[in-house]
Every structure is written in C-alpha cells, then in structure tokens.
XYZ file of N, CA, C and O in Angstrom:
668
model
N 99.220 114.936 93.265
C 98.243 114.832 91.654
C 96.983 115.578 91.726
O 96.205 115.367 90.793
N 96.573 116.293 92.862
C 95.347 116.910 93.048
C 94.127 116.332 92.591
O 93.300 116.873 91.997
N 94.244 114.762 93.155
C 92.792 114.060 92.791
C 92.277 113.766 94.140
O 91.448 113.397 94.263
N 93.124 114.064 95.026
C 92.563 114.187 96.757
C 92.973 115.035 97.537
O 93.798 115.813 97.464
N 91.932 115.406 98.455
C 92.007 116.488 99.570
C 91.880 115.627 100.747
O 91.272 114.863 101.221
N 93.023 115.572 101.577
C 93.411 115.314 103.097
C 92.778 116.231 103.901
O 93.372 117.359 104.010
N 92.132 115.740 104.869
C 92.034 116.258 106.094
C 92.093 115.802 107.795
O 92.192 114.456 107.355
N 92.599 116.211 108.557
C 92.907 115.507 109.990
C 92.185 116.615 110.916
O 92.034 117.458 110.692
N 92.332 115.791 112.035
C 91.526 116.635 113.078
C 91.143 115.576 114.121
O 91.656 114.487 114.428
N 90.209 116.287 115.090
C 89.924 115.332 116.105
C 88.226 114.934 115.914
O 87.355 115.729 116.510
N 88.362 114.079 114.877
C 86.800 113.317 114.587
C 86.914 111.801 114.823
O 88.166 111.310 114.423
N 85.942 110.932 114.801
C 85.828 109.769 114.445
C 84.874 109.274 113.244
O 84.794 108.202 113.082
N 84.094 110.218 112.734
C 83.198 110.019 111.623
C 83.198 111.267 110.839
O 83.274 112.577 110.994
N 83.129 110.998 109.281
C 82.877 111.791 108.398
C 81.868 111.213 107.588
O 81.998 110.141 107.090
N 80.848 112.503 107.353
C 79.853 111.639 106.394
C 79.090 110.372 106.900
O 78.762 109.583 105.992
N 79.003 110.234 108.116
C 78.366 109.204 108.810
C 79.333 107.975 108.698
O 78.881 106.708 109.101
N 80.485 107.994 108.252
C 81.457 106.769 107.921
C 82.601 106.623 109.018
O 82.931 108.250 109.105
N 82.884 105.849 109.712
C 84.043 105.791 110.683
C 85.435 106.021 109.863
O 85.835 105.657 108.831
N 86.081 107.267 110.401
C 87.160 107.892 110.152
C 88.088 108.071 111.371
O 87.592 109.378 111.985
N 89.184 107.774 111.472
C 89.967 107.913 112.842
C 90.514 109.100 112.764
O 91.873 108.721 112.220
N 90.323 110.293 112.877
C 91.336 111.356 112.874
C 91.853 111.725 111.440
O 92.519 112.926 111.494
N 91.327 110.941 110.373
C 91.997 111.495 109.179
C 91.116 110.837 107.962
O 90.809 109.829 108.138
N 91.056 111.782 107.072
C 89.973 111.210 106.192
C 90.421 111.826 104.652
O 91.687 112.982 104.553
N 90.315 111.374 103.627
C 90.179 111.818 101.972
C 88.818 112.105 101.203
O 88.032 111.381 101.122
N 89.107 113.255 100.493
C 87.933 113.307 99.776
C 88.644 113.434 98.149
O 89.447 113.820 98.005
N 87.544 112.649 97.608
C 88.216 112.620 95.933
C 87.846 113.977 95.464
O 86.757 114.700 95.731
N 88.750 114.407 94.616
C 88.450 115.914 93.785
C 88.262 115.263 92.259
O 89.003 114.589 91.807
N 87.567 116.416 91.765
C 86.784 117.564 92.404
C 85.560 117.064 92.884
O 84.611 118.132 93.055
N 84.969 116.003 92.760
C 83.438 115.855 93.272
C 83.409 115.993 94.774
O 82.027 116.394 95.314
N 84.278 115.954 95.521
C 84.257 116.257 97.084
C 83.547 115.025 97.793
O 83.369 115.371 98.924
N 83.154 113.568 96.995
C 83.058 112.676 97.757
C 83.768 112.129 98.770
O 85.109 112.318 98.495
N 83.445 111.809 99.730
C 84.667 111.046 100.760
C 85.139 109.718 100.075
O 84.703 108.789 99.329
N 86.526 109.487 100.131
C 87.026 108.663 99.661
C 86.733 107.095 100.249
O 87.159 107.371 101.664
N 86.422 106.385 99.705
C 86.180 104.962 100.491
C 87.278 103.774 100.863
O 87.007 103.312 101.908
N 88.467 104.276 100.357
C 89.347 103.156 100.381
C 90.474 103.691 101.595
O 91.387 103.217 102.384
N 90.710 104.992 101.578
C 91.876 105.778 102.533
C 91.244 106.060 103.792
O 90.186 106.518 103.913
N 91.741 105.214 104.702
C 90.988 105.218 106.017
C 91.953 104.609 106.897
O 91.711 103.604 107.776
N 93.265 105.089 107.324
C 94.348 104.576 108.260
C 93.449 104.853 109.764
O 92.812 105.915 109.837
N 93.731 103.880 110.396
C 93.242 104.167 111.823
C 94.331 104.436 112.665
O 95.260 103.893 113.126
N 94.305 105.704 112.831
C 94.900 106.355 113.747
C 94.317 106.535 115.612
O 93.018 106.408 115.690
N 95.187 106.728 116.504
C 94.574 106.619 117.861
C 94.769 108.141 118.437
O 94.417 108.160 119.878
N 94.750 109.006 117.756
C 94.850 110.494 118.111
C 95.103 111.315 116.941
O 94.708 111.053 115.715
N 94.795 112.561 117.345
C 94.713 113.467 116.384
C 95.891 113.781 115.524
O 96.787 113.453 115.745
N 95.344 113.885 114.281
C 96.198 114.077 113.176
C 96.036 115.961 112.708
O 94.992 115.928 112.156
N 97.210 116.645 113.159
C 97.356 117.818 112.976
C 97.884 118.227 111.588
O 97.833 119.485 111.043
N 98.869 117.624 111.126
C 99.581 117.875 109.989
C 99.521 116.688 108.666
O 99.821 115.670 109.277
N 99.512 116.947 107.567
C 99.638 116.216 106.339
C 100.371 116.621 105.495
O 100.323 118.048 105.002
N 101.139 115.935 104.645
C 102.080 116.216 103.780
C 101.939 114.832 102.459
O 102.593 114.074 103.022
N 101.311 114.842 101.548
C 100.936 114.097 100.544
C 102.062 114.002 99.624
O 102.678 115.064 99.153
N 102.491 113.146 98.958
C 103.353 112.998 97.793
C 102.635 112.105 96.749
O 101.313 111.877 96.723
N 103.277 112.051 95.652
C 102.548 111.432 94.693
C 102.118 109.706 94.948
O 101.278 109.333 94.345
N 102.675 108.932 95.865
C 102.288 107.771 96.138
C 102.051 107.543 97.831
O 101.482 106.633 97.887
N 102.545 108.683 98.728
C 102.555 108.440 99.947
C 101.768 109.449 100.548
O 101.883 110.799 100.202
N 101.280 109.252 102.023
C 100.602 110.318 102.606
C 101.499 110.450 104.148
O 101.158 109.276 104.661
N 102.069 111.481 104.440
C 102.856 111.559 106.001
C 102.013 112.202 106.763
O 101.392 112.969 106.459
N 102.222 111.576 107.921
C 101.081 112.255 108.792
C 101.760 112.689 110.300
O 102.437 111.901 110.488
N 101.241 113.961 110.956
C 101.658 114.148 112.221
C 100.681 114.457 112.927
O 99.643 114.741 112.473
N 100.684 114.646 114.488
C 100.071 114.821 115.082
C 99.892 114.452 116.611
O 101.326 114.522 117.205
N 99.358 113.798 117.440
C 99.293 113.693 118.825
C 99.158 112.077 118.997
O 99.064 111.520 119.975
N 98.965 111.332 117.805
C 98.767 109.987 117.703
C 100.027 109.189 118.555
O 101.118 109.599 118.109
N 99.981 107.714 119.024
C 101.056 106.695 119.363
C 100.830 105.315 118.436
O 101.848 104.733 118.459
N 99.790 105.300 117.693
C 99.768 104.207 116.732
C 98.740 104.620 115.632
O 98.295 105.356 115.498
N 99.243 103.782 114.573
C 98.592 103.974 113.157
C 98.585 102.432 112.847
O 99.203 101.816 112.717
N 97.320 102.151 112.164
C 96.748 100.642 111.920
C 97.233 99.711 112.922
O 97.968 98.815 112.543
N 97.256 100.093 114.181
C 97.647 99.338 115.429
C 99.113 99.148 115.505
O 99.529 98.578 116.600
N 99.767 99.644 115.000
C 101.553 99.665 115.115
C 101.746 100.984 115.841
O 101.635 102.085 115.513
N 103.007 100.682 116.506
C 103.669 101.842 117.425
C 104.019 103.120 116.139
O 104.708 102.678 115.468
N 103.573 104.161 116.402
C 104.189 105.276 115.598
C 103.874 106.685 116.426
O 102.762 107.178 116.740
N 104.951 107.148 116.888
C 105.023 108.029 118.084
C 105.284 109.339 117.276
O 105.745 110.043 117.085
N 103.990 110.004 117.016
C 103.493 111.271 116.417
C 103.951 111.623 114.883
O 103.503 112.622 114.447
N 104.558 110.357 114.340
C 104.616 110.890 112.874
C 104.449 109.405 112.270
O 105.087 108.267 112.637
N 103.769 109.128 111.198
C 103.623 108.165 110.320
C 103.351 108.121 108.863
O 103.158 109.340 108.356
N 103.500 107.269 108.130
C 103.276 107.157 106.626
C 102.658 106.232 106.037
O 102.951 105.125 106.614
N 101.525 106.573 105.107
C 100.799 105.419 104.445
C 100.858 105.603 102.929
O 101.053 106.626 102.729
N 100.443 104.507 102.468
C 100.306 104.690 101.102
C 98.998 105.474 100.793
O 97.980 105.185 101.360
N 98.755 105.685 99.235
C 97.577 106.493 99.207
C 96.526 105.264 98.918
O 95.225 105.436 99.104
N 96.945 103.876 99.002
C 95.943 102.669 98.946
C 95.801 102.223 100.584
O 95.236 101.246 100.468
N 96.391 103.077 101.733
C 96.052 102.855 102.827
C 96.549 101.757 103.429
O 96.740 101.363 104.419
N 97.893 101.401 102.775
C 98.939 100.596 103.748
C 99.947 101.476 104.451
O 100.467 102.389 103.996
N 99.814 100.720 105.673
C 100.878 101.595 106.635
C 102.541 101.182 106.029
O 102.552 100.183 105.650
N 103.378 102.306 106.160
C 104.380 102.244 105.538
C 105.399 101.864 106.904
O 105.232 102.293 108.137
N 106.495 101.278 106.600
C 107.428 101.063 107.851
C 108.391 102.303 108.389
O 108.661 102.368 109.294
N 107.951 103.512 107.700
C 108.527 104.619 108.181
C 108.165 104.870 109.675
O 106.922 105.039 109.672
N 108.922 105.275 110.353
C 108.720 105.667 111.755
C 109.437 106.259 112.759
O 110.070 105.716 113.814
N 109.759 107.434 112.062
C 110.085 108.271 113.015
C 109.558 108.540 114.494
O 108.304 108.657 114.369
N 110.261 109.621 115.129
C 109.595 109.698 116.521
C 109.484 111.142 116.787
O 110.814 111.599 116.612
N 108.727 111.706 117.691
C 108.685 112.790 118.187
C 108.293 113.212 119.519
O 107.491 112.267 119.784
N 108.791 113.560 120.659
C 108.668 113.348 121.932
C 107.662 114.280 122.285
O 107.152 114.402 123.169
N 106.560 115.169 121.302
C 106.009 115.907 121.320
C 104.881 116.249 120.572
O 105.205 115.850 119.319
N 104.113 116.889 120.624
C 103.012 117.153 119.325
C 103.627 117.479 117.850
O 104.388 118.602 118.218
N 103.304 117.140 116.990
C 103.568 117.471 115.645
C 102.272 118.429 115.313
O 101.555 117.691 115.084
N 102.665 119.534 114.848
C 101.504 120.439 114.514
C 101.711 120.506 112.980
O 100.886 121.531 112.342
N 102.734 120.451 112.286
C 102.960 120.995 110.715
C 104.000 120.143 109.891
O 105.181 119.657 110.708
N 103.688 119.890 108.645
C 104.677 119.019 108.089
C 104.819 119.810 106.596
O 103.704 120.369 106.279
N 106.165 120.087 106.198
C 106.264 120.586 104.903
C 107.135 119.652 104.235
O 108.313 119.248 104.314
N 106.741 119.173 102.923
C 107.379 118.144 102.078
C 108.629 119.145 101.233
O 108.078 120.304 100.490
N 109.876 118.511 100.788
C 110.698 119.266 99.753
C 110.313 118.938 98.632
O 109.492 117.942 98.410
N 110.505 119.723 97.584
C 110.425 119.604 96.362
C 110.510 118.499 95.397
O 109.857 117.532 94.885
N 111.633 117.459 95.903
C 112.112 116.446 95.553
C 111.580 115.059 96.625
O 111.637 114.155 95.811
N 110.871 115.357 97.352
C 110.271 114.674 98.416
C 111.095 113.811 98.891
O 110.565 112.388 99.560
N 112.599 114.088 99.006
C 113.071 113.208 99.731
C 113.178 113.524 101.264
O 113.751 112.641 102.142
N 112.830 114.606 102.065
C 112.396 115.023 103.103
C 111.593 115.649 103.525
O 110.827 116.351 102.860
N 111.075 115.684 104.648
C 110.074 116.045 105.174
C 110.313 116.874 106.271
O 110.978 116.372 107.199
N 109.512 118.278 106.369
C 110.562 119.057 107.223
C 109.080 119.035 108.681
O 107.939 119.138 108.203
N 109.717 118.991 109.702
C 108.484 118.656 110.869
C 108.718 119.813 111.747
O 109.542 120.168 112.089
N 107.237 120.287 111.977
C 107.073 121.497 112.879
C 106.221 121.201 114.208
O 105.393 120.076 113.960
N 106.572 121.738 115.453
C 105.574 121.215 116.559
C 106.080 121.663 117.930
O 106.789 122.441 117.962
N 105.569 120.977 118.745
C 105.828 121.066 120.304
C 106.986 120.072 120.602
O 106.437 119.328 121.466
N 107.754 120.020 120.504
C 108.272 118.715 120.729
C 110.369 119.295 121.028
O 110.532 120.335 120.347
N 111.033 118.606 121.834
C 112.365 118.747 121.824
C 113.307 118.048 121.386
O 114.436 117.980 121.299
N 112.566 116.683 120.935
C 113.649 115.711 119.960
C 112.791 115.137 118.938
O 111.836 114.769 119.123
N 113.733 114.801 117.886
C 113.263 114.067 116.554
C 114.359 112.744 116.973
O 115.150 112.838 116.785
N 113.704 111.529 116.788
C 114.328 110.395 116.712
C 115.472 110.392 117.931
O 116.545 109.971 117.833
N 114.806 110.836 118.967
C 115.568 110.437 120.275
C 116.894 111.628 120.025
O 117.990 111.537 121.209
N 116.870 112.596 119.544
C 118.060 113.512 119.524
C 117.406 115.097 119.327
O 116.329 115.366 118.893
N 118.103 115.689 119.871
C 117.704 117.208 120.390
C 117.424 117.906 119.095
O 118.369 118.005 118.190
N 116.261 118.329 119.051
C 115.628 119.286 117.978
C 114.461 119.665 118.479
O 113.278 119.380 118.180
N 114.583 120.975 118.829
C 113.401 121.450 119.535
C 112.776 122.606 118.117
O 113.014 123.346 117.944
N 111.373 121.820 118.178
C 110.455 122.490 117.122
C 110.125 122.755 115.915
O 109.294 122.592 115.206
N 111.463 122.609 115.545
C 111.382 121.890 114.016
C 112.744 121.278 113.574
O 113.907 121.436 114.441
N 112.695 120.529 112.635
C 113.874 119.417 111.929
C 113.208 118.920 110.643
O 112.196 118.943 110.065
N 114.103 118.034 110.279
C 113.707 117.540 109.032
C 114.180 116.035 109.268
O 115.095 115.501 109.754
N 113.171 114.843 108.275
C 113.491 113.529 108.313
C 113.411 113.046 106.947
O 112.403 113.884 106.146
N 114.359 112.156 106.692
C 114.214 111.635 105.476
C 113.134 110.661 105.276
O 112.758 109.946 105.950
N 112.350 110.859 103.893
C 111.222 109.976 103.735
C 111.569 108.736 103.298
O 110.844 107.661 103.390
N 112.725 108.268 102.841
C 113.299 106.985 102.417
C 113.374 106.038 103.843
O 112.582 105.005 103.732
N 113.781 106.583 104.775
C 113.916 105.609 105.944
C 113.577 105.820 107.205
O 113.797 105.323 108.387
N 113.228 107.240 107.407
C 112.694 107.827 108.661
C 113.710 108.716 109.598
O 113.379 108.938 110.459
N 115.108 108.270 109.021
C 116.087 109.049 109.746
C 116.179 110.704 109.679
O 115.501 110.991 109.094
N 116.695 111.122 110.738
C 116.542 112.409 110.714
C 117.703 113.232 109.424
O 118.891 112.614 109.962
N 117.430 114.221 108.960
C 118.167 114.723 108.060
C 118.780 115.957 108.814
O 118.227 116.575 109.727
N 119.841 116.326 108.077
C 120.621 117.790 108.651
C 119.680 118.752 108.557
O 118.744 118.933 107.747
N 119.773 119.686 109.532
C 118.946 120.768 109.645
C 119.604 122.236 110.016
O 120.077 122.237 111.148
N 119.761 122.830 109.120
C 120.860 124.330 109.175
C 120.199 125.457 110.073
O 120.888 126.287 110.526
N 118.881 125.420 110.193
C 118.174 126.532 110.766
C 118.667 126.357 112.483
O 118.680 125.605 113.203
N 118.118 127.322 113.286
C 118.808 127.663 114.721
C 117.801 126.970 115.570
O 116.463 126.675 114.698
N 118.093 126.320 116.534
C 117.124 125.780 117.433
C 115.892 127.140 117.964
O 115.812 128.253 117.782
N 114.483 126.518 118.112
C 113.711 127.524 118.702
C 113.667 127.620 119.955
O 114.484 126.852 120.794
N 113.500 128.907 120.569
C 113.371 129.257 122.082
C 112.613 128.334 122.688
O 111.451 127.623 122.175
N 113.234 127.744 124.069
C 112.405 126.604 124.933
C 110.947 127.167 124.958
O 110.279 126.307 125.358
N 110.736 128.497 125.039
C 109.355 128.778 125.469
C 108.508 128.872 124.064
O 107.157 129.001 124.257
N 108.940 128.672 123.142
C 108.231 128.761 121.695
C 108.173 127.531 121.159
O 108.834 126.024 121.559
N 107.292 127.442 119.977
C 106.990 125.961 119.209
C 106.327 126.468 117.751
O 105.883 127.717 117.491
N 106.956 125.911 116.926
C 106.068 125.673 115.729
C 104.720 125.462 115.237
O 104.080 124.521 115.995
N 104.031 126.324 114.691
C 102.482 126.177 114.600
C 102.248 126.018 112.936
O 101.031 125.191 112.730
N 102.997 126.245 112.302
C 103.044 126.044 110.609
C 104.022 126.075 109.980
O 105.048 126.758 110.048
N 104.311 125.183 108.789
C 105.452 125.387 107.887
C 104.722 125.628 106.684
O 104.042 125.072 106.295
N 105.599 126.307 105.786
C 105.278 126.382 103.988
C 106.719 126.220 103.396
O 107.545 126.908 103.807
N 106.642 125.513 102.434
C 107.831 125.251 101.743
C 107.543 126.038 100.615
O 106.607 125.984 99.675
N 108.477 126.521 100.274
C 108.518 127.487 98.501
C 109.715 127.191 98.359
O 110.798 127.553 98.644
N 109.638 126.511 97.115
C 111.141 125.947 96.372
C 111.659 125.295 97.468
O 111.381 123.957 97.843
N 113.041 125.816 97.871
C 113.798 124.718 98.852
C 114.036 125.935 99.850
O 114.619 125.540 101.118
N 112.917 126.888 100.269
C 112.921 127.405 101.618
C 111.704 127.042 102.443
O 110.641 126.897 101.732
N 111.924 127.456 103.727
C 110.962 127.058 104.659
C 110.780 128.132 105.317
O 111.596 128.668 105.982
N 109.300 128.355 105.434
C 109.056 129.455 106.041
C 108.208 128.834 107.454
O 107.237 127.995 107.042
N 108.131 129.259 108.617
C 107.486 128.680 109.703
C 107.012 129.894 110.463
O 107.453 131.139 110.424
N 105.767 129.601 111.296
C 105.093 130.552 111.919
C 105.018 129.858 113.430
O 105.245 128.534 113.625
N 104.883 130.649 114.421
C 105.233 129.749 115.781
C 104.301 130.577 116.911
O 103.874 131.726 116.688
N 104.517 130.120 117.952
C 103.547 130.617 119.360
C 104.797 130.312 120.239
O 105.657 130.010 120.159
N 104.189 131.121 121.483
C 105.251 131.302 122.723
C 104.304 131.099 124.193
O 103.261 131.506 123.793
N 104.920 130.410 124.703
C 104.218 130.375 126.339
C 105.035 130.935 127.332
O 106.309 130.503 127.196
N 104.755 131.938 127.731
C 105.648 132.390 128.911
C 106.445 133.646 128.268
O 106.288 134.433 127.239
N 107.834 133.656 128.476
C 108.639 134.837 128.338
C 109.739 133.994 126.850
O 110.198 133.116 127.188
N 110.026 134.637 125.879
C 110.747 134.140 125.119
C 112.049 135.209 125.125
O 111.940 136.573 124.698
N 113.206 134.713 124.794
C 114.277 135.292 124.615
C 114.847 135.801 123.192
O 114.368 135.131 122.504
N 115.171 136.991 123.062
C 115.636 137.274 121.573
C 117.097 137.026 121.297
O 117.970 136.774 122.009
N 117.604 136.841 120.048
C 119.047 136.651 119.756
C 118.973 135.583 118.769
O 118.479 135.236 117.950
C-alpha cells in the first residue's frame, strides 16, 4: 500500500525507541511508526509485506516470545500470526508472489519445514506449508543472497564458499 517502509537488521533502537531488529517508518513523512514493533530475538534480514501482513526472515528463533525458527509473520497492526514455517539456517531474502499466496524463501539453509530444500524454496502464506518449487537445488557450497519477483518469475543472486560444481 506504499504507506510504510519496513527495515530489518542488527539493531535494538531506532530514533531512540526500542525496536528489536525490525521497524517501520510512515510514508511519506519518514517518521518512526509507533505501533509496529514485533519483538524478535535475532536479526531480520528479509521482509515481504502484503496489504495486511508482514513476512519476516532472518536468524531469529522467537517472535513476540513464541517459537519462530527464522520465519515469522505479523499483521501490520503488530499481532503475531500462527504462520510458523521453519528453516534450518539463516534466511536472507523473501519475495512475495503477485497473488500473495506464496512467499519464496532464500538463504543459507538445507531444509524448509524439515524437508530437503537447499538455499531456495516456497512457502504458502495461508498455512506455512511448503509449496512446490520447480527450480533446481543450489550447490551445497552456495547460498541465496537476494530474490526479486517480476510477474511470476523469480530472479536470485547468490554466493559460494569453497568450490562450486557446474551443471
């Protein structure tokens, strides 16, 4: 809706106000939003807002005191949603599908919802279950650093540690 700018990272305060790793600014004024302040216990690296909810990814394990293993969703009014998929490693990027039915997840993980899915996969926004993903697995030495959704195509960038096989 372009009324809010969401930011995540490694911070505890914004404009002198307590904000645990995620904050929102009102647009166009740029003032800190006083009601959006989910309590995360670790860094937020990825944010995918919809018209009503905000999907978060990072290195956290709790949101609002509830178990959320690197993925969580809150309403724009700051209520934690029951949406609780899991990733076994850091989530670095999220991209929402145009119909808002799925969020594509990228990062340094080997599993989504305890199923093999290295570096990139998709999750249904309705219930947090793993959505089908037709893309190839990422090489074990590589990981996704960013995702961009254009129409129904996902573009990703990545990085690697050690040697990467071709193929």
